[in-house]
mmCIF file of C-alpha atoms in Angstrom:
data_model
loop_
_atom_site.group_PDB
_atom_site.id
_atom_site.type_symbol
_atom_site.label_atom_id
_atom_site.label_comp_id
_atom_site.label_asym_id
_atom_site.label_seq_id
_atom_site.Cartn_x
_atom_site.Cartn_y
_atom_site.Cartn_z
ATOM 1 C CA UNK G 1 3.648 -27.397 0.307
ATOM 2 C CA UNK G 2 3.695 -27.171 -3.501
ATOM 3 C CA UNK G 3 2.871 -23.819 -5.029
ATOM 4 C CA UNK G 4 -0.483 -23.353 -6.705
ATOM 5 C CA UNK G 5 -0.651 -23.165 -10.470
ATOM 6 C CA UNK G 6 -0.465 -19.456 -11.282
ATOM 7 C CA UNK G 7 -3.382 -19.741 -13.709
ATOM 8 C CA UNK G 8 -5.606 -20.472 -10.698
ATOM 9 C CA UNK G 9 -5.460 -16.823 -9.644
ATOM 10 C CA UNK G 10 -3.873 -14.832 -12.526
ATOM 11 C CA UNK G 11 -5.973 -13.816 -15.529
ATOM 12 C CA UNK G 12 -4.489 -11.223 -17.952
ATOM 13 C CA UNK G 13 -8.016 -10.324 -19.085
ATOM 14 C CA UNK G 14 -8.966 -9.067 -15.591
ATOM 15 C CA UNK G 15 -7.845 -5.957 -13.727
ATOM 16 C CA UNK G 16 -5.940 -7.403 -10.764
ATOM 17 C CA UNK G 17 -3.371 -6.173 -8.235
ATOM 18 C CA UNK G 18 -0.444 -8.391 -7.217
ATOM 19 C CA UNK G 19 2.456 -8.383 -4.827
ATOM 20 C CA UNK G 20 5.360 -9.930 -6.775
ATOM 21 C CA UNK G 21 8.760 -10.908 -5.378
ATOM 22 C CA UNK G 22 11.887 -12.208 -7.108
ATOM 23 C CA UNK G 23 14.880 -13.542 -5.175
ATOM 24 C CA UNK G 24 18.372 -14.265 -6.417
ATOM 25 C CA UNK G 25 19.575 -17.851 -6.575
ATOM 26 C CA UNK G 26 20.522 -19.063 -3.084
ATOM 27 C CA UNK G 27 19.747 -15.500 -1.925
ATOM 28 C CA UNK G 28 23.234 -14.353 -2.911
ATOM 29 C CA UNK G 29 23.848 -10.612 -2.630
ATOM 30 C CA UNK G 30 23.927 -9.882 -6.352
ATOM 31 C CA UNK G 31 22.472 -6.378 -5.824
ATOM 32 C CA UNK G 32 24.410 -5.284 -2.750
ATOM 33 C CA UNK G 33 27.563 -5.534 -0.677
ATOM 34 C CA UNK G 34 28.417 -9.096 0.302
ATOM 35 C CA UNK G 35 29.138 -9.016 4.064
ATOM 36 C CA UNK G 36 31.687 -11.852 3.708
ATOM 37 C CA UNK G 37 33.662 -11.002 0.571
ATOM 38 C CA UNK G 38 33.057 -7.253 0.701
ATOM 39 C CA UNK G 39 32.209 -7.248 -3.011
ATOM 40 C CA UNK G 40 29.797 -4.356 -3.612
ATOM 41 C CA UNK G 41 27.273 -4.791 -6.444
ATOM 42 C CA UNK G 42 24.827 -2.186 -5.172
ATOM 43 C CA UNK G 43 25.017 -0.238 -8.426
ATOM 44 C CA UNK G 44 22.930 -2.991 -10.029
ATOM 45 C CA UNK G 45 19.868 -1.712 -8.191
ATOM 46 C CA UNK G 46 19.895 1.205 -10.618
ATOM 47 C CA UNK G 47 19.669 -1.314 -13.494
ATOM 48 C CA UNK G 48 16.434 -2.678 -12.087
ATOM 49 C CA UNK G 49 14.961 0.761 -11.495
ATOM 50 C CA UNK G 50 15.821 1.818 -15.066
ATOM 51 C CA UNK G 51 14.014 -1.253 -16.379
ATOM 52 C CA UNK G 52 11.004 -0.536 -14.158
ATOM 53 C CA UNK G 53 10.775 2.964 -15.632
ATOM 54 C CA UNK G 54 10.953 1.559 -19.172
ATOM 55 C CA UNK G 55 8.436 -1.226 -18.524
ATOM 56 C CA UNK G 56 6.002 1.142 -16.794
ATOM 57 C CA UNK G 57 6.033 3.335 -19.913
ATOM 58 C CA UNK G 58 5.290 0.459 -22.313
ATOM 59 C CA UNK G 59 3.335 -2.337 -20.617
ATOM 60 C CA UNK G 60 -0.397 -2.257 -19.953
ATOM 61 C CA UNK G 61 0.427 -2.635 -16.267
ATOM 62 C CA UNK G 62 0.515 -0.009 -13.490
ATOM 63 C CA UNK G 63 3.556 0.005 -11.200
ATOM 64 C CA UNK G 64 2.127 0.887 -7.775
ATOM 65 C CA UNK G 65 5.059 0.356 -5.397
ATOM 66 C CA UNK G 66 8.543 -1.152 -5.423
ATOM 67 C CA UNK G 67 11.607 -1.720 -3.271
ATOM 68 C CA UNK G 68 14.950 -3.165 -4.337
ATOM 69 C CA UNK G 69 17.146 -4.879 -1.753
ATOM 70 C CA UNK G 70 20.485 -6.710 -1.965
ATOM 71 C CA UNK G 71 19.174 -10.154 -2.942
ATOM 72 C CA UNK G 72 15.535 -9.623 -3.921
ATOM 73 C CA UNK G 73 12.999 -7.020 -4.946
ATOM 74 C CA UNK G 74 9.305 -6.362 -4.301
ATOM 75 C CA UNK G 75 6.790 -4.981 -6.800
ATOM 76 C CA UNK G 76 3.121 -4.090 -6.579
ATOM 77 C CA UNK G 77 1.594 -4.343 -10.046
ATOM 78 C CA UNK G 78 -1.912 -3.783 -11.398
ATOM 79 C CA UNK G 79 -2.781 -5.401 -14.726
ATOM 80 C CA UNK G 80 -4.744 -3.053 -17.019
ATOM 81 C CA UNK G 81 -6.323 -4.925 -19.949
ATOM 82 C CA UNK G 82 -8.957 -2.167 -19.978
ATOM 83 C CA UNK G 83 -6.252 0.365 -20.884
ATOM 84 C CA UNK G 84 -4.744 -1.942 -23.516
ATOM 85 C CA UNK G 85 -8.153 -2.123 -25.196
ATOM 86 C CA UNK G 86 -7.999 1.642 -25.797
ATOM 87 C CA UNK G 87 -4.794 1.275 -27.888
ATOM 88 C CA UNK G 88 -5.010 0.738 -31.625
ATOM 89 C CA UNK G 89 -2.915 -1.904 -33.393
ATOM 90 C CA UNK G 90 -0.126 0.554 -34.182
ATOM 91 C CA UNK G 91 0.191 1.547 -30.526
ATOM 92 C CA UNK G 92 0.219 -2.107 -29.447
ATOM 93 C CA UNK G 93 3.000 -2.827 -31.946
ATOM 94 C CA UNK G 94 4.990 0.262 -30.943
ATOM 95 C CA UNK G 95 4.858 -0.534 -27.245
ATOM 96 C CA UNK G 96 5.902 -4.141 -27.756
ATOM 97 C CA UNK G 97 8.853 -3.068 -29.918
ATOM 98 C CA UNK G 98 9.968 -0.661 -27.201
ATOM 99 C CA UNK G 99 9.984 -3.598 -24.775
ATOM 100 C CA UNK G 100 11.528 -6.094 -27.215
ATOM 101 C CA UNK G 101 13.309 -3.812 -29.703
ATOM 102 C CA UNK G 102 14.637 -4.872 -33.072
ATOM 103 C CA UNK G 103 17.296 -2.148 -32.930
ATOM 104 C CA UNK G 104 19.151 -0.429 -30.068
ATOM 105 C CA UNK G 105 21.281 2.696 -29.883
ATOM 106 C CA UNK G 106 24.891 2.944 -28.715
ATOM 107 C CA UNK G 107 23.769 2.976 -25.062
ATOM 108 C CA UNK G 108 21.694 -0.172 -25.525
ATOM 109 C CA UNK G 109 18.364 1.677 -25.305
ATOM 110 C CA UNK G 110 15.490 0.767 -27.657
ATOM 111 C CA UNK G 111 15.272 2.789 -30.862
ATOM 112 C CA UNK G 112 11.829 3.901 -32.089
ATOM 113 C CA UNK G 113 10.468 1.193 -34.392
ATOM 114 C CA UNK G 114 10.402 1.775 -38.133
ATOM 115 C CA UNK G 115 7.264 1.468 -40.253
ATOM 116 C CA UNK G 116 8.285 -1.973 -41.635
ATOM 117 C CA UNK G 117 8.913 -3.203 -38.084
ATOM 118 C CA UNK G 118 5.485 -1.970 -37.004
ATOM 119 C CA UNK G 119 3.865 -3.522 -40.081
ATOM 120 C CA UNK G 120 5.193 -6.974 -39.233
ATOM 121 C CA UNK G 121 3.025 -6.896 -36.111
ATOM 122 C CA UNK G 122 0.020 -4.730 -36.926
ATOM 123 C CA UNK G 123 -0.603 -6.484 -40.248
ATOM 124 C CA UNK G 124 -0.767 -9.880 -38.524
ATOM 125 C CA UNK G 125 -4.092 -10.056 -36.593
ATOM 126 C CA UNK G 126 -3.189 -13.167 -34.587
ATOM 127 C CA UNK G 127 0.119 -11.653 -33.524
ATOM 128 C CA UNK G 128 -1.574 -8.406 -32.486
ATOM 129 C CA UNK G 129 -4.101 -10.333 -30.392
ATOM 130 C CA UNK G 130 -1.343 -12.279 -28.636
ATOM 131 C CA UNK G 131 0.741 -9.176 -27.953
ATOM 132 C CA UNK G 132 -2.312 -7.358 -26.554
ATOM 133 C CA UNK G 133 -2.668 -10.177 -24.049
ATOM 134 C CA UNK G 134 1.034 -10.116 -23.193
ATOM 135 C CA UNK G 135 1.050 -6.376 -22.544
ATOM 136 C CA UNK G 136 -1.284 -6.759 -19.543
ATOM 137 C CA UNK G 137 0.162 -10.091 -18.388
ATOM 138 C CA UNK G 138 2.015 -10.036 -15.065
ATOM 139 C CA UNK G 139 4.003 -13.133 -16.064
ATOM 140 C CA UNK G 140 5.377 -11.461 -19.186
ATOM 141 C CA UNK G 141 6.424 -8.377 -17.201
ATOM 142 C CA UNK G 142 8.284 -10.497 -14.633
ATOM 143 C CA UNK G 143 9.694 -12.895 -17.222
ATOM 144 C CA UNK G 144 11.251 -10.138 -19.347
ATOM 145 C CA UNK G 145 12.352 -8.071 -16.344
ATOM 146 C CA UNK G 146 14.197 -10.965 -14.731
ATOM 147 C CA UNK G 147 15.605 -12.069 -18.066
ATOM 148 C CA UNK G 148 17.172 -8.658 -18.743
ATOM 149 C CA UNK G 149 18.647 -8.419 -15.240
ATOM 150 C CA UNK G 150 20.051 -11.952 -15.314
ATOM 151 C CA UNK G 151 21.579 -11.618 -18.780
ATOM 152 C CA UNK G 152 23.340 -8.373 -17.925
ATOM 153 C CA UNK G 153 24.617 -9.585 -14.557
ATOM 154 C CA UNK G 154 25.799 -12.963 -15.899
ATOM 155 C CA UNK G 155 27.590 -11.248 -18.772
ATOM 156 C CA UNK G 156 29.321 -8.897 -16.348
ATOM 157 C CA UNK G 157 30.302 -11.798 -14.073
ATOM 158 C CA UNK G 158 31.354 -14.010 -16.989
ATOM 159 C CA UNK G 159 29.128 -16.874 -15.850
ATOM 160 C CA UNK G 160 26.105 -18.860 -17.033
ATOM 161 C CA UNK G 161 23.190 -20.462 -15.234
ATOM 162 C CA UNK G 162 20.289 -19.459 -13.004
ATOM 163 C CA UNK G 163 20.457 -15.973 -11.542
ATOM 164 C CA UNK G 164 17.024 -15.944 -9.888
ATOM 165 C CA UNK G 165 15.160 -18.650 -8.077
ATOM 166 C CA UNK G 166 13.070 -20.783 -10.401
ATOM 167 C CA UNK G 167 9.810 -18.870 -9.953
ATOM 168 C CA UNK G 168 8.807 -15.429 -8.797
ATOM 169 C CA UNK G 169 6.035 -15.299 -6.225
ATOM 170 C CA UNK G 170 2.787 -13.463 -6.968
ATOM 171 C CA UNK G 171 0.053 -12.874 -4.384
ATOM 172 C CA UNK G 172 -3.233 -11.271 -5.535
ATOM 173 C CA UNK G 173 -4.553 -8.447 -3.350
ATOM 174 C CA UNK G 174 -8.329 -8.571 -3.233
ATOM 175 C CA UNK G 175 -9.461 -5.739 -0.959
ATOM 176 C CA UNK G 176 -8.589 -2.206 0.130
ATOM 177 C CA UNK G 177 -6.980 -3.348 3.369
ATOM 178 C CA UNK G 178 -4.554 -5.720 1.651
ATOM 179 C CA UNK G 179 -3.622 -3.158 -1.029
ATOM 180 C CA UNK G 180 -2.830 -0.498 1.592
ATOM 181 C CA UNK G 181 -0.953 -2.883 3.900
ATOM 182 C CA UNK G 182 1.060 -4.380 1.049
ATOM 183 C CA UNK G 183 2.085 -0.994 -0.329
ATOM 184 C CA UNK G 184 3.312 0.152 3.081
ATOM 185 C CA UNK G 185 5.019 -3.221 3.624
ATOM 186 C CA UNK G 186 6.873 -2.836 0.314
ATOM 187 C CA UNK G 187 7.818 0.793 0.916
ATOM 188 C CA UNK G 188 9.127 0.170 4.451
ATOM 189 C CA UNK G 189 11.283 -2.836 3.541
ATOM 190 C CA UNK G 190 14.569 -0.980 3.968
ATOM 191 C CA UNK G 191 13.496 0.588 7.267
ATOM 192 C CA UNK G 192 12.322 -2.767 8.652
ATOM 193 C CA UNK G 193 15.651 -4.298 7.640
ATOM 194 C CA UNK G 194 17.499 -1.417 9.389
ATOM 195 C CA UNK G 195 19.135 -0.421 6.096
ATOM 196 C CA UNK G 196 17.552 3.052 6.125
ATOM 197 C CA UNK G 197 16.339 5.286 8.944
ATOM 198 C CA UNK G 198 13.750 7.350 7.095
ATOM 199 C CA UNK G 199 11.551 7.184 4.005
ATOM 200 C CA UNK G 200 13.709 9.839 2.317
ATOM 201 C CA UNK G 201 16.820 7.684 2.869
ATOM 202 C CA UNK G 202 15.213 4.503 1.509
ATOM 203 C CA UNK G 203 17.113 4.282 -1.759
ATOM 204 C CA UNK G 204 15.536 2.525 -4.740
ATOM 205 C CA UNK G 205 12.012 2.488 -3.323
ATOM 206 C CA UNK G 206 8.771 4.021 -4.532
ATOM 207 C CA UNK G 207 8.477 5.719 -1.128
ATOM 208 C CA UNK G 208 11.641 7.714 -1.769
ATOM 209 C CA UNK G 209 10.465 8.668 -5.258
ATOM 210 C CA UNK G 210 7.110 9.890 -3.913
ATOM 211 C CA UNK G 211 8.788 11.817 -1.086
ATOM 212 C CA UNK G 212 11.047 13.545 -3.615
ATOM 213 C CA UNK G 213 8.011 14.528 -5.684
ATOM 214 C CA UNK G 214 6.016 16.155 -2.889
ATOM 215 C CA UNK G 215 9.023 18.087 -1.581
ATOM 216 C CA UNK G 216 8.667 21.818 -2.308
ATOM 217 C CA UNK G 217 10.800 22.795 -5.328
ATOM 218 C CA UNK G 218 13.934 24.789 -4.627
ATOM 219 C CA UNK G 219 13.692 28.439 -5.591
ATOM 220 C CA UNK G 220 15.979 29.261 -8.527
ATOM 221 C CA UNK G 221 18.687 31.836 -7.904
ATOM 222 C CA UNK G 222 17.984 35.336 -9.186
ATOM 223 C CA UNK G 223 20.296 36.021 -12.101
ATOM 224 C CA UNK G 224 21.543 39.453 -13.033
ATOM 225 C CA UNK G 225 19.074 41.049 -15.477
ATOM 226 C CA UNK G 226 20.120 40.899 -19.102
ATOM 227 C CA UNK G 227 18.912 42.421 -22.313
ATOM 228 C CA UNK G 228 16.805 39.337 -23.017
ATOM 229 C CA UNK G 229 13.073 39.663 -22.466
ATOM 230 C CA UNK G 230 11.480 38.299 -19.291
ATOM 231 C CA UNK G 231 9.847 35.350 -21.070
ATOM 232 C CA UNK G 232 12.868 34.252 -23.105
ATOM 233 C CA UNK G 233 16.364 32.998 -22.416
ATOM 234 C CA UNK G 234 19.353 34.832 -23.916
ATOM 235 C CA UNK G 235 19.424 32.463 -26.901
ATOM 236 C CA UNK G 236 15.799 33.241 -27.706
ATOM 237 C CA UNK G 237 14.280 29.954 -26.455
ATOM 238 C CA UNK G 238 11.462 30.086 -23.950
ATOM 239 C CA UNK G 239 12.653 28.911 -20.514
ATOM 240 C CA UNK G 240 11.156 25.731 -19.105
ATOM 241 C CA UNK G 241 8.759 26.473 -16.214
ATOM 242 C CA UNK G 242 9.912 24.989 -12.924
ATOM 243 C CA UNK G 243 6.579 23.239 -12.379
ATOM 244 C CA UNK G 244 7.000 21.332 -15.645
ATOM 245 C CA UNK G 245 10.089 19.469 -14.476
ATOM 246 C CA UNK G 246 9.576 15.729 -14.628
ATOM 247 C CA UNK G 247 8.501 14.328 -11.267
ATOM 248 C CA UNK G 248 10.630 11.634 -9.686
ATOM 249 C CA UNK G 249 7.545 9.408 -9.381
ATOM 250 C CA UNK G 250 6.115 10.087 -12.856
ATOM 251 C CA UNK G 251 6.457 6.413 -13.840
ATOM 252 C CA UNK G 252 4.495 5.255 -10.770
ATOM 253 C CA UNK G 253 0.727 5.021 -10.495
ATOM 254 C CA UNK G 254 -0.698 8.013 -8.595
ATOM 255 C CA UNK G 255 -1.727 7.299 -5.010
ATOM 256 C CA UNK G 256 -5.098 9.046 -4.887
ATOM 257 C CA UNK G 257 -8.120 7.348 -6.446
ATOM 258 C CA UNK G 258 -10.180 10.560 -6.081
ATOM 259 C CA UNK G 259 -13.225 8.408 -5.328
ATOM 260 C CA UNK G 260 -15.682 11.319 -5.159
ATOM 261 C CA UNK G 261 -14.452 13.490 -8.028
ATOM 262 C CA UNK G 262 -12.173 11.307 -10.180
ATOM 263 C CA UNK G 263 -12.978 10.324 -13.737
ATOM 264 C CA UNK G 264 -14.330 6.846 -14.374
ATOM 265 C CA UNK G 265 -12.909 4.389 -16.875
ATOM 266 C CA UNK G 266 -9.371 3.323 -17.802
ATOM 267 C CA UNK G 267 -7.758 6.815 -17.649
ATOM 268 C CA UNK G 268 -4.794 5.999 -19.960
ATOM 269 C CA UNK G 269 -1.769 8.216 -19.455
ATOM 270 C CA UNK G 270 -1.164 10.560 -22.406
ATOM 271 C CA UNK G 271 2.324 11.698 -21.432
ATOM 272 C CA UNK G 272 3.773 8.242 -22.064
ATOM 273 C CA UNK G 273 5.499 7.745 -18.715
ATOM 274 C CA UNK G 274 3.114 5.156 -17.280
ATOM 275 C CA UNK G 275 0.154 3.007 -18.237
ATOM 276 C CA UNK G 276 -2.631 5.069 -16.644
ATOM 277 C CA UNK G 277 -3.373 7.989 -14.353
ATOM 278 C CA UNK G 278 -5.699 5.976 -12.106
ATOM 279 C CA UNK G 279 -4.784 5.928 -8.421
ATOM 280 C CA UNK G 280 -5.084 2.931 -6.128
ATOM 281 C CA UNK G 281 -5.803 4.256 -2.619
ATOM 282 C CA UNK G 282 -8.472 6.601 -1.184
ATOM 283 C CA UNK G 283 -5.919 9.091 0.174
ATOM 284 C CA UNK G 284 -3.534 11.810 -0.944
ATOM 285 C CA UNK G 285 0.202 11.326 -1.428
ATOM 286 C CA UNK G 286 0.875 13.487 1.612
ATOM 287 C CA UNK G 287 -1.407 11.392 3.826
ATOM 288 C CA UNK G 288 0.156 8.201 2.477
ATOM 289 C CA UNK G 289 3.652 9.447 3.348
ATOM 290 C CA UNK G 290 2.402 10.425 6.807
ATOM 291 C CA UNK G 291 1.097 6.866 7.254
ATOM 292 C CA UNK G 292 4.486 5.501 6.172
ATOM 293 C CA UNK G 293 6.251 7.666 8.730
ATOM 294 C CA UNK G 294 3.768 6.756 11.474
ATOM 295 C CA UNK G 295 4.227 3.058 10.738
ATOM 296 C CA UNK G 296 8.023 3.325 10.482
ATOM 297 C CA UNK G 297 8.272 4.982 13.882
ATOM 298 C CA UNK G 298 6.467 2.022 15.403
ATOM 299 C CA UNK G 299 8.326 -0.673 13.460
ATOM 300 C CA UNK G 300 11.955 0.457 13.362
ATOM 301 C CA UNK G 301 13.977 -0.165 16.488
ATOM 302 C CA UNK G 302 15.913 2.812 17.742
ATOM 303 C CA UNK G 303 14.251 5.244 15.345
ATOM 304 C CA UNK G 304 14.188 8.695 16.942
ATOM 305 C CA UNK G 305 11.033 10.701 17.318
ATOM 306 C CA UNK G 306 7.788 10.650 19.251
ATOM 307 C CA UNK G 307 5.138 8.160 18.117
ATOM 308 C CA UNK G 308 1.963 10.080 17.228
ATOM 309 C CA UNK G 309 -0.865 9.400 19.638
ATOM 310 C CA UNK G 310 -3.603 9.730 16.990
ATOM 311 C CA UNK G 311 -4.397 6.813 14.704
ATOM 312 C CA UNK G 312 -4.174 7.757 11.000
ATOM 313 C CA UNK G 313 -7.708 8.400 9.641
ATOM 314 C CA UNK G 314 -7.435 5.719 6.937
ATOM 315 C CA UNK G 315 -6.906 3.044 9.614
ATOM 316 C CA UNK G 316 -9.892 4.285 11.574
ATOM 317 C CA UNK G 317 -12.046 4.125 8.459
ATOM 318 C CA UNK G 318 -10.898 0.572 7.701
ATOM 319 C CA UNK G 319 -11.398 -0.496 11.310
ATOM 320 C CA UNK G 320 -7.784 -1.584 11.795
ATOM 321 C CA UNK G 321 -6.336 -1.223 15.285
ATOM 322 C CA UNK G 322 -2.661 -0.228 15.709
ATOM 323 C CA UNK G 323 -1.827 -3.797 16.765
ATOM 324 C CA UNK G 324 -3.413 -5.367 13.695
ATOM 325 C CA UNK G 325 -2.018 -2.745 11.334
ATOM 326 C CA UNK G 326 1.576 -3.032 12.536
ATOM 327 C CA UNK G 327 1.380 -6.821 12.398
ATOM 328 C CA UNK G 328 0.152 -6.614 8.802
ATOM 329 C CA UNK G 329 2.979 -4.290 7.795
ATOM 330 C CA UNK G 330 5.673 -6.254 9.615
ATOM 331 C CA UNK G 331 4.567 -9.767 8.614
ATOM 332 C CA UNK G 332 2.659 -9.353 5.352
ATOM 333 C CA UNK G 333 4.640 -12.056 3.546
ATOM 334 C CA UNK G 334 4.025 -14.633 6.262
ATOM 335 C CA UNK G 335 0.350 -13.782 6.711
ATOM 336 C CA UNK G 336 -0.524 -13.960 3.006
ATOM 337 C CA UNK G 337 1.380 -16.548 0.977
ATOM 338 C CA UNK G 338 -1.246 -17.292 -1.713
ATOM 339 C CA UNK G 339 -3.866 -14.519 -1.677
ATOM 340 C CA UNK G 340 -4.157 -11.392 0.479
ATOM 341 C CA UNK G 341 -7.207 -9.838 2.107
ATOM 342 C CA UNK G 342 -9.434 -10.060 5.136
ATOM 343 C CA UNK G 343 -10.178 -13.748 5.901
ATOM 344 C CA UNK G 344 -13.892 -13.300 5.142
ATOM 345 C CA UNK G 345 -12.994 -11.813 1.757
ATOM 346 C CA UNK G 346 -10.576 -14.635 0.965
ATOM 347 C CA UNK G 347 -13.230 -17.190 1.935
ATOM 348 C CA UNK G 348 -15.552 -15.755 -0.720
ATOM 349 C CA UNK G 349 -12.923 -16.142 -3.483
ATOM 350 C CA UNK G 350 -12.440 -19.277 -5.604
ATOM 351 C CA UNK G 351 -9.610 -20.445 -7.842
ATOM 352 C CA UNK G 352 -10.162 -19.695 -11.528
ATOM 353 C CA UNK G 353 -9.565 -23.199 -12.897
ATOM 354 C CA UNK G 354 -10.855 -25.644 -10.295
ATOM 355 C CA UNK G 355 -13.151 -23.438 -8.183
ATOM 356 C CA UNK G 356 -11.489 -24.391 -4.911
ATOM 357 C CA UNK G 357 -11.325 -22.214 -1.821
ATOM 358 C CA UNK G 358 -8.068 -20.542 -0.859
ATOM 359 C CA UNK G 359 -6.227 -21.501 2.307
ATOM 360 C CA UNK G 360 -6.062 -18.863 5.052
ATOM 361 C CA UNK G 361 -3.293 -19.408 7.645
ATOM 362 C CA UNK G 362 -4.465 -19.734 11.234
ATOM 363 C CA UNK G 363 -2.319 -16.791 12.360
ATOM 364 C CA UNK G 364 -4.077 -14.577 9.813
ATOM 365 C CA UNK G 365 -7.524 -15.518 11.133
ATOM 366 C CA UNK G 366 -6.347 -14.957 14.702
ATOM 367 C CA UNK G 367 -4.914 -11.561 13.848
ATOM 368 C CA UNK G 368 -8.108 -10.266 12.270
ATOM 369 C CA UNK G 369 -10.151 -11.846 15.054
ATOM 370 C CA UNK G 370 -8.411 -9.451 17.433
ATOM 371 C CA UNK G 371 -9.847 -6.547 15.471
ATOM 372 C CA UNK G 372 -13.431 -7.783 15.747
#
């Protein structure tokens, strides 16, 4: 079946959440160890993660979850045109020039734009308007991300031609159930594939980054007292407090929406590491990691440990039985190929251009019928 035109469900002017996937051409192992040749290209996963950190700091898009495997990667992205509208023309120009820099340093990283470079954008109203739209456009994020990866890999391999399949896939997530299930599906990719045994061992995933961030900080060793004062280092500079160390997940969207007490509105991030400080799930990071572990123990064959007898509270609140939940997490890609959500929610949606209903696979309707 031919893919739908992406404009039927993607609108950069709306706040939307998507599950995006890019696969290498012919599914070759360009990011891992080829089981036939033994050639190990796993170090390239770090390239992708570095780009995700850079894009999350500049685009008007929240990075919710990610996982990078040997021949494809998964992203959960939330477009934030509402945040982009809070940026003035200078900020729009600066962010675009950090994504598409005019100048780079010796390491190939973008250099801060000069005033003349900023002026070429901010003094051109039509260009500013177009760049504002691009900054919250999922297609521009994926286009530039894949372009950078392909160019670097092809240059290293000394080849030309397609690196990725012709199109990335993007599935909009339209309700709380699909957002939660998709995030867990993305974070448990390595465990489902039997590449990792635990969340903490799931390299190059948002789950690992979040687990690192909630881990209690190691206590610094007690040094021998010196003549320096308690609040200064020997060279006179104030020491950096341990709690101000940059978190491993600082480029990711926070988990907790703080529905009852959180601030309303765009909540743009002021530190510059991500688009906004707005969460995407009604639960804490700790509870989310507990749900990941609970799900992993049920999904991964041979994983040690006792399966908890109690259903996680979030699943009880959403009315999802263990059977339905585990099926969602294990088969999310097969259950939702065009749009993701409860069947009754999908039935109420219409395509943006032609107003047609979306197709819901029979297995998806049957699965949710079991929960009724």
